[in-house]
Amino acid sequence: MLELALLFFVIALIAGALGATGVAGLTMAIAKWLVAIFLVLAVISLLL
């Protein structure tokens, strides 16, 4: 999950550098959601 978030973050950085702000915004939003899901699952696995 965290690997996908990092991948989307890198894609967002590259797209932002190339001027594709729509793609950069979308991939950054996906990366944020993936990090949030990763954190929730990590906390749940630590508690159980």
Short mmCIF file of C-alpha atoms in Angstrom, two decimals:
data_model
loop_
_atom_site.label_atom_id
_atom_site.label_comp_id
_atom_site.label_asym_id
_atom_site.label_seq_id
_atom_site.Cartn_x
_atom_site.Cartn_y
_atom_site.Cartn_z
CA MET A 1 0.00 0.00 0.00
CA LEU A 2 2.77 2.40 0.91
CA GLU A 3 4.66 1.51 -2.27
CA LEU A 4 1.66 2.52 -4.37
CA ALA A 5 1.37 5.79 -2.48
CA LEU A 6 5.04 6.56 -3.17
CA LEU A 7 4.58 5.65 -6.83
CA PHE A 8 1.61 8.02 -7.17
CA PHE A 9 3.58 10.73 -5.35
CA VAL A 10 6.46 10.41 -7.82
CA ILE A 11 4.02 10.51 -10.74
CA ALA A 12 2.46 13.64 -9.27
CA LEU A 13 5.86 15.31 -8.95
CA ILE A 14 6.79 14.47 -12.54
CA ALA A 15 3.42 15.59 -13.88
CA GLY A 16 3.66 18.83 -11.89
CA ALA A 17 7.13 19.51 -13.26
CA LEU A 18 5.89 18.96 -16.80
CA GLY A 19 2.92 21.28 -16.31
CA ALA A 20 0.11 18.72 -16.21
CA THR A 21 -1.55 20.16 -13.12
CA GLY A 22 -4.76 18.15 -13.51
CA VAL A 23 -2.93 14.84 -13.53
CA ALA A 24 -0.65 16.00 -10.71
CA GLY A 25 -3.60 16.96 -8.53
CA LEU A 26 -5.41 13.70 -9.17
CA THR A 27 -2.41 11.51 -8.46
CA MET A 28 -1.57 13.50 -5.33
CA ALA A 29 -5.11 12.99 -4.05
CA ILE A 30 -4.83 9.25 -4.70
CA ALA A 31 -1.47 9.17 -2.92
CA LYS A 32 -2.98 10.93 0.12
CA TRP A 33 -5.81 8.39 0.30
CA LEU A 34 -3.40 5.47 0.00
CA VAL A 35 -1.23 6.85 2.82
CA ALA A 36 -4.32 7.32 5.01
CA ILE A 37 -5.48 3.76 4.32
CA PHE A 38 -1.97 2.48 5.06
CA LEU A 39 -1.87 4.31 8.39
CA VAL A 40 -5.29 3.01 9.42
CA LEU A 41 -4.36 -0.56 8.55
CA ALA A 42 -1.01 -0.23 10.32
CA VAL A 43 -2.68 0.99 13.53
CA ILE A 44 -5.28 -1.78 13.38
CA SER A 45 -2.60 -4.43 12.87
CA LEU A 46 -0.59 -3.07 15.80
CA LEU A 47 -3.62 -3.14 18.09
CA LEU A 48 -4.65 -6.67 17.18
#
